[in-house]
Coordinates of C-alpha atoms in Angstrom, one line a residue:
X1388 CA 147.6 118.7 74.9
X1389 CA 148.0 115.1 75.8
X1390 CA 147.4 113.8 79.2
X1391 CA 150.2 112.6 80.0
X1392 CA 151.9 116.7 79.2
X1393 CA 149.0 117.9 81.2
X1394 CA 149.3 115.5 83.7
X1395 CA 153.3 116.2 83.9
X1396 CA 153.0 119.9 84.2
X1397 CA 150.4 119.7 86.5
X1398 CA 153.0 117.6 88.8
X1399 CA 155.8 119.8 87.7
X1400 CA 153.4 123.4 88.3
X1401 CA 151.4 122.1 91.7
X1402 CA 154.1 122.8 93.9
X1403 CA 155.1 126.2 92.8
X1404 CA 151.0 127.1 92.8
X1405 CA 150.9 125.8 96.3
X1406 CA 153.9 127.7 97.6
X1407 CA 152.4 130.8 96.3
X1408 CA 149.3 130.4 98.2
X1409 CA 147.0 130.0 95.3
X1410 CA 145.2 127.1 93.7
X1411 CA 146.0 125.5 90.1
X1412 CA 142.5 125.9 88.4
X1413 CA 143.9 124.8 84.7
X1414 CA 146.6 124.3 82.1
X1415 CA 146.3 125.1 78.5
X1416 CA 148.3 124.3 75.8
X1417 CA 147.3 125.8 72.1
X1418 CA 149.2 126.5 68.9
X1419 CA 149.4 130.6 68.5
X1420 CA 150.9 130.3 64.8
X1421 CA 154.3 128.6 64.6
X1422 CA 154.2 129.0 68.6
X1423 CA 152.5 127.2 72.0
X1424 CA 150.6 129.6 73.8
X1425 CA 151.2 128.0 78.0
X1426 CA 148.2 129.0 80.1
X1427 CA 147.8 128.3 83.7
X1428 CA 144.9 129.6 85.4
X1429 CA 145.3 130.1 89.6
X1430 CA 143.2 131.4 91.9
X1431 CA 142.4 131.8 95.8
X1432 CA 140.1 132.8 98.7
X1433 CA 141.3 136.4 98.2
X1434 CA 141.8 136.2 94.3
X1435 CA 144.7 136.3 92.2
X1436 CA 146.4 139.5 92.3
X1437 CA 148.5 141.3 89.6
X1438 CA 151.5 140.7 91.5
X1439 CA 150.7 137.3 92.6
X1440 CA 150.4 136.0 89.1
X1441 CA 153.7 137.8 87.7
X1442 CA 155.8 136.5 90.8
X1443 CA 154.7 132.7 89.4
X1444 CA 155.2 133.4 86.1
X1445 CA 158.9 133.8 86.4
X1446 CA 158.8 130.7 89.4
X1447 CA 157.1 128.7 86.3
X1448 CA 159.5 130.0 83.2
X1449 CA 162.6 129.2 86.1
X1450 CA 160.7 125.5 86.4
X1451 CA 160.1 124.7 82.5
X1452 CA 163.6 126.1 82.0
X1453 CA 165.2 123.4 84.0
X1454 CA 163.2 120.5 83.1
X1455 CA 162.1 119.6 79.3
X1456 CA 158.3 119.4 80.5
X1457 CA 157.5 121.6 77.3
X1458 CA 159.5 120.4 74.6
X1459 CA 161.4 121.8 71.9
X1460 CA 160.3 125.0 70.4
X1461 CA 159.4 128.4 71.1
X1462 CA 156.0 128.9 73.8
X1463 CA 154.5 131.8 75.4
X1464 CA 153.8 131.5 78.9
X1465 CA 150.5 133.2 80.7
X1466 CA 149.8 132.9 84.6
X1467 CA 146.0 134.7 84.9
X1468 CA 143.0 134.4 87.1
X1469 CA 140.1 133.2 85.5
X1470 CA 138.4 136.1 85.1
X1471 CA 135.2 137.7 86.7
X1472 CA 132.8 135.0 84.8
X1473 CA 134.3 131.8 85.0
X1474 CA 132.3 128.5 85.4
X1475 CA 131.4 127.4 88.7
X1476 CA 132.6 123.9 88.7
X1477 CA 134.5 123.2 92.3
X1478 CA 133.0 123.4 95.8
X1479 CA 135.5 126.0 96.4
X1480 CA 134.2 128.1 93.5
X1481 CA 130.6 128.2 94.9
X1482 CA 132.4 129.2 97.9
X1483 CA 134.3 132.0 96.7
X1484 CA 131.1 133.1 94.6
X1485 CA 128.8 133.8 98.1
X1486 CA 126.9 137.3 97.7
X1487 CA 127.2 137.3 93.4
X1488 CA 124.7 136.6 91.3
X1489 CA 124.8 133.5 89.5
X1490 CA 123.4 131.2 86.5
X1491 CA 122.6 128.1 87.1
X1492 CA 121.4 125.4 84.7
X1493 CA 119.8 122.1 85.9
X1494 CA 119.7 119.1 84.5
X1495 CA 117.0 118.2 82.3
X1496 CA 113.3 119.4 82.9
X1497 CA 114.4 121.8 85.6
X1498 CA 115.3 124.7 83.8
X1499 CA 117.8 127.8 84.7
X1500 CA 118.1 129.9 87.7
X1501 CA 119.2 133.1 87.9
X1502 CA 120.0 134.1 91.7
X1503 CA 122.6 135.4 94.3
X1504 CA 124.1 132.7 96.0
X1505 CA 123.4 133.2 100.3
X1506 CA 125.8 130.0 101.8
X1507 CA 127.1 126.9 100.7
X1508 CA 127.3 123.6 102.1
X1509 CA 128.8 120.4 101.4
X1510 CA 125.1 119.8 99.9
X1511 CA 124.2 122.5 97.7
X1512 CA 122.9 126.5 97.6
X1513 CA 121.2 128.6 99.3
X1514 CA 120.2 131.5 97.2
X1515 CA 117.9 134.0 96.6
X1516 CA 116.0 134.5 93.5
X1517 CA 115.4 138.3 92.6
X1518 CA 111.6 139.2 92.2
X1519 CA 109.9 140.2 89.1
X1520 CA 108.0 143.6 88.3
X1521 CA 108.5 144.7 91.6
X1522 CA 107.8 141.3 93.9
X1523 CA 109.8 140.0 96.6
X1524 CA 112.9 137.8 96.0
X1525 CA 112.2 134.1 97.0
X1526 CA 114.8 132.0 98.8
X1527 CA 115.7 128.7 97.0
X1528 CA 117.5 125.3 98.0
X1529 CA 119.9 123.7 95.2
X1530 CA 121.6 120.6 96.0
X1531 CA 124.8 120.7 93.9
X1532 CA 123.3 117.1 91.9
X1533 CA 120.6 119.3 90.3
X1534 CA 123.3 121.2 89.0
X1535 CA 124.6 120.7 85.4
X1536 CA 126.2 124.1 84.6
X1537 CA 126.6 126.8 86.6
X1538 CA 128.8 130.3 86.2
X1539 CA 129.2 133.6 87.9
X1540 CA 126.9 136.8 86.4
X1541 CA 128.8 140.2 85.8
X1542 CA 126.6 142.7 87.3
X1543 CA 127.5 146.5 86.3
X1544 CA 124.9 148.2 88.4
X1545 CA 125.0 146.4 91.7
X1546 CA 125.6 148.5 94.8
X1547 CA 128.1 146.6 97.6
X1548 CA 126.1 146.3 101.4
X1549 CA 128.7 149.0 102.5
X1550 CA 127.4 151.3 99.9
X1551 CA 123.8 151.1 100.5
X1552 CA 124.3 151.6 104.2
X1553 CA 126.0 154.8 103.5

């Protein structure tokens, strides 16, 4: 997709995003055979729900059906949340991501972490980094600099706080 169409769309989409209480995380246009395949990822505080999303798809197909932001030619329009382990790129992800467990590469020399972020600040992480063969987990400080990738763990076992105080 060029940037000016991304760009556009993004002007075009913002609006509608923002009225619907949820943030614009990305726009993806691909070819799906002779069609576009439209993507725009949203998100929020709460998360995107099932209902959220398909409200906005129809405010979006209303939007590109008035203007020619999209072209000639059949597309396929998807509104989605960006799923359970999306990259951790905004301050507002890291945010959102408090209490998960999360990998973290650094930049050269420093290696990968693998902890549950604690807080964020406009600085970095607090987390804690789980022990090994039955140690103690050990808090860690990681200023958001020392960060070069960083994305959110799936963890299948993992009790909530409400659960193990039951």
């Amino acid at each position: 997709m060029s940037t000016t169409q991304s760009e556009r769309l993004r002007g075009l989409l913002e609006p509608l995003v923002s009225a619907a209480d949820l943030d614009l995380e990305e726009i993806e246009v691909s070819r799906a055979g002779r069609r576009r395949m439209l993507r725009i990822i949203v998100d929020s505080d709460e998360g995107a729900t099932l209902d959220a999303c398909a409200e906005l798809s129809r405010a979006i197909s209303e939007k590109l059906d008035e203007t020619d932001a999209m072209g000639e030619g059949e597309y396929v329009l998807e509104v989605s949340s960006p799923g359970a382990d999306r990259p951790l790129t905004e301050h507002r992800h890291y945010v959102r991501a408090v209490g998960r467990l999360a990998k973290l590469q650094l930049h050269e020399g420093e290696g990968e972490v693998v902890a549950r972020i604690l807080a964020v600040d406009d600085e970095g992480l607090d987390l804690e980094v789980p022990g090994v063969k039955g140690r103690k987990p050990t808090a860690r400080r990681v200023t958001f600099d020392q960060i070069a990738k960083a994305r959110v763990e799936i963890e299948f076992s993992r009790k909530d706080k409400k659960e193990e105080e039951a």
